[in-house]
Amino acid sequence: MDKKYESREMTAKGYNTKGPTPGEITISASTPILNAAKGIPLEDLKTLKSCGFNGCLGLIEEDDNDEYITATLANCKTAGMSLIWRCNSLWAPTKEWIKNALNKASNPTTDEGKIKVLKEAYTKRIKDVVEKFDANEYLGGWLFKDEPTIAELEEKFDPDKETLGNFDTPEGSFYSISNRYSLILQYSPSANKVILENLVGEPSGKHTGTATEECFNKYLDAFGNIGGDEFKPYLWCFDYYPILEKNALLSGNVGVVSNNGVITVSYQRFYTDLDTFRTRAKACGGIFWYYVQSMAYAIGGYYHPRALENYLRFEIFSALALGAQGIIYWTYHQRYNSTELYLSALIDMNDKKTAAWYYAQKVNQEVQHFNFVFFDAVCEARAHVGEIYPGCPILNYTLGPIGIRIEAEGKGVLASYLTKVVKENGVNVTHRYIVIVSHDIENYQDIKIFFNPVTYVIKELTPLHSDNPYPDSIIDIPTTGLERTLLPGGYLIYEWNVQV
């Protein structure tokens, strides 16, 4: 068995049972190259791998011999990379496809005849591609439309109310996201591929109907019911980029500028989204992923700054602390856009690495190091030190069953309690972790940690300084508290109740 897949058998509890990266937190790259239509070359995949990625997303065209996707999957095997494929056959057909399907069937004259032809042809189209590639272990799943609207999620095909209009136009309900989602799962015999349908992370008139929380919840309800009662979504994925920078050049104002470069973090939306998707996924017996911002971009007067090591660490480890099983970088390669200003990414338009590439490499290495903590872990409880938004859940001396108090001199921290059951020597052993992530992405922060009462063994898993080796030893907890300094956007991890 490929070593990549061995750790799946070690996990005795949790939800992360499907691809694309069995045994590992998924760290995936959106836009791995500027144009992947003809496939992704091996050298690009090796560069991705060296940056700490184990997955990527790609729109790869199909041809008569499946040359591009076959070559890409072979390259993925060599590089040790999984692919989530945006396959045209799994999208709604074009008008030309519909016309050709009817032509091949000698253009039936009745509505009943046309419905029969189009239903059989499109079902076969999905069945063939899913069954052909389902067994390939380096194909991790299928990529659907990014940020669908609530109307697209709510549309359903009703077999009891078939009309020609359901079939003879690309907008017909037989080709709806819901129906395609169900068909893919129906013909995926191993049922180990994910379907990635990335959702928006906040209400908006464009996507959720109106910019209200009520409509946002209806939007999430629609996705939860995308496959009906039979196929509840396993993967819940969203994007929300909380870091904004004041940019005077975009304001159009003239005069003295005093606040240029000021950073703000939309804490409330960021943390409540993570909680919402964690809860929604758990209710479906599934997992959630988070899109991290890795490309600097501007839209209107809003500027999302280029990725720094501390920004990436804050977003990624906050998500992992709340149980995320996958991270997608948006985006790895800088690309074109006609409505937004895309300024930089990990790889620039000349295919050169930027400073952000090396920041991502460092943070990804940290995720890989702590894979033994986060993969298949379940977030049992979480709270914050420092009220950073109205209604923020405040740490009140307990976190799950653990007596803990944290004092922070700055903006405070997120603290979470994770559990993970691993089969060791034939016995299920529960490992329990405390993860602390700084709220502050710009400044160092001194904190004190008190475990109350100190009646169990504590192991510190994170180094005291960024250039120190990772510790692996039991620590004494002084009554005056552990004094630690968090990096900007930094984190600490402790394992408690360790068997010695």
Coordinates of C-alpha atoms in Angstrom, one line a residue:
M1 CA 0.0 0.0 0.0
D2 CA 1.2 3.5 -0.8
K3 CA 2.4 5.2 2.4
K4 CA 0.1 8.1 1.6
Y5 CA -2.8 5.9 2.4
E6 CA -1.6 3.9 5.4
S7 CA -2.7 6.3 8.2
R8 CA -6.4 5.9 7.3
E9 CA -6.4 2.5 9.0
M10 CA -5.0 4.0 12.2
T11 CA -7.9 6.3 12.9
A12 CA -10.7 4.8 15.0
K13 CA -12.9 7.9 15.3
G14 CA -13.8 10.9 13.3
Y15 CA -15.5 12.0 10.1
N16 CA -12.6 12.4 7.6
T17 CA -13.1 9.1 5.9
K18 CA -13.0 10.1 2.2
G19 CA -10.4 11.4 -0.3
P20 CA -8.7 13.4 -1.6
T21 CA -5.8 12.9 0.8
P22 CA -6.4 9.9 3.1
G23 CA -4.6 10.2 6.4
E24 CA -3.6 13.8 5.8
I25 CA -5.1 17.3 6.2
T26 CA -5.8 18.4 2.6
I27 CA -3.7 21.4 1.6
S28 CA -4.9 22.3 -1.9
A29 CA -4.0 24.9 -4.5
S30 CA -6.6 26.7 -6.5
T31 CA -5.2 27.7 -9.9
P32 CA -2.1 25.5 -9.8
I33 CA -1.0 26.9 -13.1
L34 CA -2.4 29.7 -15.2
N35 CA -4.2 27.5 -17.7
A36 CA -4.7 23.8 -16.8
A37 CA -7.0 23.0 -19.7
K38 CA -4.4 20.8 -21.4
G39 CA -3.3 19.2 -18.1
I40 CA -0.8 20.0 -15.4
P41 CA 2.9 19.3 -16.1
L42 CA 4.9 17.2 -13.6
E43 CA 7.4 20.0 -12.8
D44 CA 4.6 22.3 -11.7
L45 CA 3.2 19.5 -9.5
K46 CA 6.6 18.9 -8.0
T47 CA 6.9 22.6 -7.2
L48 CA 3.5 22.5 -5.5
K49 CA 4.6 19.5 -3.5
S50 CA 7.8 21.3 -2.4
C51 CA 5.7 24.2 -1.1
G52 CA 3.8 21.7 1.1
F53 CA 0.7 21.1 -0.9
N54 CA -0.8 17.6 -1.3
G55 CA -3.7 18.6 -3.6
C56 CA -4.8 21.0 -6.3
L57 CA -7.9 22.0 -8.3
G58 CA -8.0 21.9 -12.0
L59 CA -10.2 22.6 -15.0
I60 CA -8.8 20.0 -17.4
E61 CA -10.5 19.5 -20.8
E62 CA -11.6 16.1 -22.0
D63 CA -10.8 14.9 -25.4
D64 CA -11.6 11.7 -27.3
N65 CA -8.7 9.7 -25.7
D66 CA -8.8 11.4 -22.2
E67 CA -5.2 12.3 -22.9
Y68 CA -5.0 15.4 -20.7
I69 CA -6.6 14.1 -17.6
T70 CA -4.9 10.7 -17.9
A71 CA -1.5 12.4 -18.2
T72 CA -2.2 14.7 -15.3
L73 CA -3.3 11.9 -13.0
A74 CA -0.1 10.0 -13.9
N75 CA 1.9 13.1 -13.0
C76 CA 0.0 13.4 -9.7
K77 CA 1.0 9.9 -8.9
T78 CA 4.6 10.7 -9.5
A79 CA 4.5 13.9 -7.5
G80 CA 2.4 12.5 -4.7
M81 CA -0.5 14.9 -5.3
S82 CA -4.3 14.5 -5.5
L83 CA -6.5 16.3 -8.0
I84 CA -10.0 17.7 -7.7
W85 CA -11.1 17.8 -11.3
R86 CA -13.5 20.3 -12.8
C87 CA -14.8 17.9 -15.5
N88 CA -16.9 19.3 -18.3
S89 CA -19.0 16.1 -18.5
L90 CA -20.3 16.7 -15.0
W91 CA -21.5 20.2 -15.7
A92 CA -24.7 21.3 -17.5
P93 CA -24.5 20.5 -21.2
T94 CA -24.3 23.1 -23.9
K95 CA -27.0 23.8 -26.4
E96 CA -24.8 22.2 -29.0
W97 CA -24.5 19.0 -27.0
I98 CA -28.3 18.8 -26.6
K99 CA -28.7 19.3 -30.4
N100 CA -26.1 16.7 -31.2
A101 CA -27.6 14.2 -28.8
L102 CA -30.9 14.5 -30.5
N103 CA -29.3 14.3 -34.0
K104 CA -27.6 11.0 -33.1
A105 CA -31.0 9.6 -32.2
S106 CA -32.4 10.7 -35.5
N107 CA -34.3 13.6 -34.0
P108 CA -37.4 12.1 -32.3
T109 CA -40.5 14.1 -33.0
T110 CA -42.5 13.7 -29.8
D111 CA -41.7 15.3 -26.5
E112 CA -41.7 11.9 -24.9
G113 CA -39.1 10.7 -27.3
K114 CA -36.8 13.7 -26.9
I115 CA -37.0 13.4 -23.1
K116 CA -36.0 9.7 -23.3
V117 CA -33.1 10.4 -25.5
L118 CA -31.7 13.3 -23.5
K119 CA -32.2 11.6 -20.1
E120 CA -30.4 8.5 -21.3
A121 CA -27.6 10.4 -23.0
Y122 CA -26.8 12.8 -20.1
T123 CA -27.1 10.1 -17.5
K124 CA -24.7 7.9 -19.5
R125 CA -22.3 10.9 -19.9
I126 CA -22.0 11.2 -16.1
K127 CA -22.0 7.5 -15.4
D128 CA -19.2 6.9 -17.9
V129 CA -16.8 9.5 -16.6
V130 CA -17.4 8.7 -12.9
E131 CA -17.0 5.0 -13.3
K132 CA -14.0 5.4 -15.6
F133 CA -12.0 7.5 -13.1
D134 CA -13.5 6.6 -9.7
A135 CA -10.9 3.9 -9.0
N136 CA -7.9 6.3 -9.6
E137 CA -6.6 7.0 -6.1
Y138 CA -5.0 10.3 -7.2
L139 CA -8.3 11.7 -8.3
G140 CA -9.6 13.1 -5.1
G141 CA -13.0 14.4 -6.2
W142 CA -15.1 16.5 -8.5
L143 CA -15.1 20.3 -8.6
F144 CA -18.5 22.0 -9.0
K145 CA -19.4 25.7 -9.5
D146 CA -17.7 28.2 -7.2
E147 CA -20.1 30.2 -5.1
P148 CA -23.5 29.1 -6.4
T149 CA -26.6 31.2 -5.9
I150 CA -29.4 30.1 -3.7
A151 CA -31.6 29.7 -6.8
E152 CA -29.1 27.3 -8.3
L153 CA -28.9 25.3 -5.0
E154 CA -32.7 25.1 -4.6
E155 CA -33.5 24.0 -8.1
K156 CA -34.6 20.4 -8.1
F157 CA -35.6 17.9 -10.9
D158 CA -38.9 16.2 -10.2
P159 CA -39.2 13.0 -12.2
D160 CA -43.0 13.0 -11.6
K161 CA -43.3 16.3 -13.4
E162 CA -41.2 15.8 -16.5
T163 CA -41.6 18.2 -19.3
L164 CA -39.4 18.8 -22.3
G165 CA -38.3 22.1 -20.7
N166 CA -36.5 20.0 -18.1
F167 CA -34.2 18.6 -20.8
D168 CA -34.0 20.6 -24.0
T169 CA -32.1 23.7 -22.5
P170 CA -28.9 23.9 -20.5
E171 CA -31.0 25.6 -17.8
G172 CA -33.4 22.6 -17.5
S173 CA -33.8 21.2 -14.0
F174 CA -32.4 17.8 -15.1
Y175 CA -29.0 19.5 -15.3
S176 CA -29.4 21.3 -11.9
I177 CA -26.6 21.1 -9.4
S178 CA -28.8 19.0 -7.2
N179 CA -29.5 16.4 -9.8
R180 CA -25.9 16.2 -11.0
Y181 CA -24.7 15.9 -7.4
S182 CA -27.0 12.9 -6.8
L183 CA -26.1 11.2 -10.1
I184 CA -22.4 11.4 -9.3
L185 CA -22.9 9.8 -6.0
Q186 CA -25.2 7.2 -7.5
Y187 CA -22.5 6.0 -9.9
S188 CA -19.4 6.4 -7.7
P189 CA -19.1 2.8 -6.5
S190 CA -16.3 3.3 -4.0
A191 CA -18.0 6.5 -2.7
N192 CA -14.6 7.9 -1.7
K193 CA -14.4 11.0 -3.8
V194 CA -15.5 14.4 -2.5
I195 CA -17.7 16.8 -4.4
L196 CA -16.4 20.3 -3.9
E197 CA -19.1 22.9 -4.1
N198 CA -17.6 26.1 -2.5
L199 CA -20.1 28.3 -0.8
V200 CA -20.0 32.0 0.0
G201 CA -19.2 32.9 3.6
E202 CA -21.5 35.8 4.1
P203 CA -25.0 37.0 3.0
S204 CA -25.1 38.9 -0.3
G205 CA -27.9 39.9 -2.6
K206 CA -26.1 38.2 -5.5
H207 CA -25.8 34.8 -3.9
T208 CA -28.2 34.5 -1.0
G209 CA -31.1 36.5 -2.2
T210 CA -30.8 39.4 0.2
A211 CA -27.9 40.4 2.5
T212 CA -29.5 39.1 5.6
E213 CA -28.6 36.4 8.1
E214 CA -32.0 34.8 7.5
C215 CA -31.3 34.4 3.8
F216 CA -27.8 33.2 4.5
N217 CA -29.2 30.4 6.7
K218 CA -31.7 29.5 3.9
Y219 CA -28.7 29.4 1.5
L220 CA -27.0 26.9 3.8
D221 CA -30.2 24.9 4.2
A222 CA -30.4 24.6 0.5
F223 CA -26.9 23.2 0.2
G224 CA -27.7 20.8 3.1
N225 CA -30.6 19.5 1.1
I226 CA -28.8 19.4 -2.3
G227 CA -28.9 15.6 -2.6
G228 CA -32.2 15.1 -0.7
D229 CA -32.4 12.8 2.3
E230 CA -30.4 10.1 0.6
F231 CA -27.3 12.1 -0.2
K232 CA -26.4 14.6 2.6
P233 CA -23.4 16.7 1.7
Y234 CA -20.2 15.3 3.2
L235 CA -17.9 18.2 2.3
W236 CA -18.9 21.7 3.4
C237 CA -16.5 24.3 2.0
F238 CA -16.6 28.1 2.1
D239 CA -14.5 31.2 1.5
Y240 CA -14.4 34.3 3.6
Y241 CA -11.3 36.5 3.7
P242 CA -11.3 38.6 7.0
I243 CA -8.2 40.7 6.5
L244 CA -8.5 44.2 5.0
E245 CA -5.9 46.9 4.5
K246 CA -6.6 50.6 4.1
N247 CA -5.2 51.6 0.8
A248 CA -5.2 55.3 0.0
L249 CA -4.5 54.7 -3.7
L250 CA -7.8 53.0 -4.1
S251 CA -9.8 55.7 -2.2
G252 CA -9.6 58.3 -4.9
N253 CA -9.2 61.0 -2.3
V254 CA -6.6 63.8 -2.5
G255 CA -4.7 65.2 0.5
V256 CA -2.8 64.0 3.6
V257 CA -3.3 60.3 4.4
S258 CA -3.0 59.3 8.0
N259 CA -4.4 55.7 8.0
N260 CA -2.8 54.2 4.9
G261 CA -1.8 50.6 5.6
V262 CA -4.1 50.2 8.6
I263 CA -5.1 46.5 9.0
T264 CA -8.5 45.4 10.2
V265 CA -9.8 41.9 10.8
S266 CA -13.5 41.0 10.5
Y267 CA -13.4 38.7 13.5
Q268 CA -17.1 38.1 14.0
R269 CA -17.8 36.9 10.5
F270 CA -14.6 34.8 10.4
Y271 CA -15.2 32.9 13.6
T272 CA -18.9 32.6 13.3
D273 CA -18.5 31.1 9.8
L274 CA -16.0 28.6 11.1
D275 CA -18.4 27.6 13.9
T276 CA -21.4 27.5 11.4
F277 CA -19.7 25.3 8.9
R278 CA -18.2 23.0 11.6
T279 CA -21.7 22.5 13.1
R280 CA -23.4 22.0 9.7
A281 CA -20.8 19.5 8.6
K282 CA -21.0 17.5 11.8
A283 CA -24.8 17.3 11.5
C284 CA -24.3 15.6 8.1
G285 CA -21.6 13.3 9.4
G286 CA -19.1 15.2 7.2
I287 CA -16.2 17.6 7.3
F288 CA -15.5 21.2 6.4
W289 CA -12.8 23.0 4.5
Y290 CA -11.7 26.6 4.5
Y291 CA -10.4 28.8 1.7
V292 CA -7.4 30.9 2.8
Q293 CA -6.6 34.2 1.0
S294 CA -3.2 33.9 -0.7
M295 CA -3.7 36.4 -3.6
A296 CA -3.7 40.2 -3.0
Y297 CA -6.8 41.7 -4.7
A298 CA -8.9 44.8 -4.8
I299 CA -12.6 45.1 -5.5
G300 CA -14.2 48.5 -5.3
G301 CA -12.6 50.4 -2.4
Y302 CA -11.7 47.2 -0.6
Y303 CA -8.1 45.9 -0.6
H304 CA -7.2 42.4 0.6
P305 CA -3.4 42.6 1.2
R306 CA -0.8 40.2 -0.1
A307 CA -0.2 37.0 1.9
L308 CA 2.2 37.3 4.8
E309 CA 3.4 34.4 6.9
N310 CA 1.5 35.7 10.0
Y311 CA -1.8 36.2 8.0
L312 CA -1.7 32.7 6.5
R313 CA -0.8 31.2 9.9
F314 CA -3.7 33.0 11.6
E315 CA -6.3 32.0 9.1
I316 CA -5.2 28.4 8.7
F317 CA -4.5 27.5 12.3
S318 CA -7.8 29.2 13.4
A319 CA -9.6 26.9 11.0
L320 CA -7.7 23.8 12.1
A321 CA -8.3 24.6 15.7
L322 CA -12.0 24.5 15.0
G323 CA -11.8 21.1 13.2
A324 CA -11.2 22.0 9.6
Q325 CA -9.9 19.0 7.6
G326 CA -8.9 20.9 4.5
I327 CA -7.4 24.2 3.4
I328 CA -7.6 25.6 -0.1
Y329 CA -5.3 28.5 -1.1
W330 CA -7.1 31.1 -3.2
T331 CA -5.1 31.4 -5.3
Y332 CA -1.7 29.8 -5.9
H333 CA -1.0 31.3 -9.4
Q334 CA -1.9 34.9 -10.2
R335 CA -4.5 35.0 -13.0
Y336 CA -6.6 37.3 -15.1
N337 CA -9.9 38.8 -14.1
S338 CA -12.1 41.4 -15.8
T339 CA -14.0 42.7 -12.7
E340 CA -11.5 42.5 -9.8
L341 CA -7.9 43.7 -9.6
Y342 CA -5.6 40.7 -8.9
L343 CA -2.2 42.0 -7.7
S344 CA -0.1 39.1 -6.6
A345 CA -0.2 35.4 -5.6
L346 CA 2.3 32.7 -4.6
I347 CA 3.4 32.4 -8.3
D348 CA 3.3 35.5 -10.4
M349 CA 2.2 35.9 -14.1
N350 CA 5.8 35.2 -15.2
D351 CA 5.7 31.8 -13.3
K352 CA 8.1 33.1 -10.7
K353 CA 7.8 32.4 -7.0
T354 CA 7.0 35.5 -4.9
A355 CA 7.8 36.0 -1.2
A356 CA 4.3 34.6 -0.4
W357 CA 5.4 31.2 -1.8
Y358 CA 8.0 30.9 0.9
Y359 CA 5.6 32.0 3.6
A360 CA 3.1 29.4 2.5
Q361 CA 5.9 26.8 2.4
K362 CA 6.7 27.5 6.1
V363 CA 3.1 27.4 7.3
N364 CA 2.3 24.3 5.2
Q365 CA 5.3 22.5 6.8
E366 CA 3.8 23.4 10.2
V367 CA 0.5 21.9 9.2
Q368 CA 2.2 18.8 8.0
H369 CA 4.1 18.5 11.3
F370 CA 1.0 18.7 13.3
N371 CA -1.0 16.4 11.0
F372 CA -1.0 13.9 13.9
V373 CA -3.0 16.4 15.9
F374 CA -5.5 17.8 13.4
F375 CA -6.3 15.0 11.0
D376 CA -9.6 13.5 11.9
A377 CA -9.7 15.5 15.2
V378 CA -13.1 16.6 16.5
C379 CA -13.5 20.1 18.0
E380 CA -15.5 19.5 21.2
A381 CA -15.5 23.0 22.6
R382 CA -14.1 26.5 21.9
A383 CA -14.0 29.9 23.5
H384 CA -12.2 33.2 23.3
V385 CA -10.1 35.3 25.6
G386 CA -11.0 38.9 24.9
E387 CA -14.4 39.9 23.6
I388 CA -13.7 40.7 20.0
Y389 CA -17.3 40.8 18.8
P390 CA -20.8 41.0 20.4
G391 CA -21.8 37.7 21.8
C392 CA -18.3 36.2 21.5
P393 CA -18.1 33.0 23.6
I394 CA -15.8 33.9 26.4
L395 CA -13.5 31.4 28.1
N396 CA -14.8 30.9 31.7
Y397 CA -12.2 28.6 33.4
T398 CA -13.3 25.5 31.6
L399 CA -12.9 24.2 28.1
G400 CA -14.8 21.0 27.7
P401 CA -13.7 18.9 30.7
I402 CA -10.5 20.9 31.2
G403 CA -10.0 23.5 33.8
I404 CA -8.1 26.3 32.1
R405 CA -7.6 30.0 32.4
I406 CA -5.7 32.2 30.0
E407 CA -4.6 35.8 30.6
A408 CA -3.6 37.9 27.6
E409 CA -2.0 41.3 27.5
G410 CA -3.2 42.1 24.0
K411 CA -6.2 41.3 21.7
G412 CA -6.7 37.8 23.2
V413 CA -6.8 34.3 21.8
L414 CA -9.0 31.6 20.4
A415 CA -8.8 28.4 22.5
S416 CA -10.2 25.1 21.4
Y417 CA -10.4 21.5 22.8
L418 CA -9.9 18.7 20.3
T419 CA -10.2 15.0 20.7
K420 CA -8.9 12.2 18.5
V421 CA -9.2 8.4 18.9
V422 CA -6.4 6.4 17.4
K423 CA -6.0 2.6 17.5
E424 CA -2.7 1.8 19.1
N425 CA -1.7 -1.9 19.5
G426 CA -5.3 -2.9 18.9
V427 CA -6.7 -0.6 21.5
N428 CA -8.6 2.7 21.0
V429 CA -6.7 5.5 22.7
T430 CA -8.2 9.0 23.1
H431 CA -5.8 11.9 22.6
R432 CA -6.9 15.3 23.9
Y433 CA -5.4 18.6 22.8
I434 CA -5.7 22.3 23.6
V435 CA -5.0 24.7 20.7
I436 CA -4.5 28.4 21.3
V437 CA -4.3 30.8 18.4
S438 CA -3.6 34.5 18.7
H439 CA -6.3 37.1 17.6
D440 CA -3.5 39.5 16.8
I441 CA -2.0 39.2 13.3
E442 CA 0.4 42.2 13.7
N443 CA 1.9 42.0 17.1
Y444 CA 3.6 39.6 19.5
Q445 CA 1.4 38.8 22.5
D446 CA 2.4 37.7 26.0
I447 CA -0.1 35.3 27.7
K448 CA -0.3 33.2 30.8
I449 CA -1.9 29.8 30.9
F450 CA -3.3 28.3 34.1
F451 CA -4.4 24.6 34.1
N452 CA -6.8 24.3 37.1
P453 CA -6.3 22.1 38.9
V454 CA -3.0 20.7 37.9
T455 CA -3.8 17.1 38.4
Y456 CA -2.9 15.7 35.0
V457 CA 0.1 15.4 32.8
I458 CA 0.7 18.1 30.1
K459 CA 2.9 17.8 27.1
E460 CA 3.8 21.0 25.2
L461 CA 4.0 20.4 21.4
T462 CA 5.0 23.8 20.1
P463 CA 8.4 25.4 20.4
L464 CA 9.0 28.3 22.8
H465 CA 10.6 30.3 20.0
S466 CA 10.1 30.2 16.2
D467 CA 13.6 28.9 15.6
N468 CA 13.6 26.2 18.3
P469 CA 13.0 22.5 17.6
Y470 CA 9.6 21.0 18.3
P471 CA 9.6 19.7 22.0
D472 CA 8.3 16.3 22.9
S473 CA 8.4 16.2 26.7
I474 CA 6.2 16.5 29.7
I475 CA 6.2 20.0 31.3
D476 CA 5.7 21.2 34.8
I477 CA 2.9 23.7 35.3
P478 CA 3.8 26.4 37.8
T479 CA 1.1 27.8 40.0
T480 CA 1.9 31.2 38.7
G481 CA 1.0 30.0 35.2
L482 CA 2.9 29.2 32.0
E483 CA 4.3 32.4 30.5
R484 CA 4.4 32.2 26.7
T485 CA 4.8 34.7 23.9
L486 CA 2.7 34.2 20.8
L487 CA 4.0 35.2 17.3
P488 CA 1.7 37.5 15.3
G489 CA -1.0 35.1 14.2
G490 CA 0.8 32.4 16.1
Y491 CA -0.4 29.3 18.0
L492 CA 0.4 27.0 20.9
I493 CA -0.6 23.3 21.2
Y494 CA -0.8 21.2 24.3
E495 CA -1.7 17.5 24.8
W496 CA -3.1 16.8 28.2
N497 CA -3.9 13.6 30.2
V498 CA -0.9 12.0 28.5
Q499 CA -0.2 8.4 29.3
V500 CA 3.3 8.0 30.8

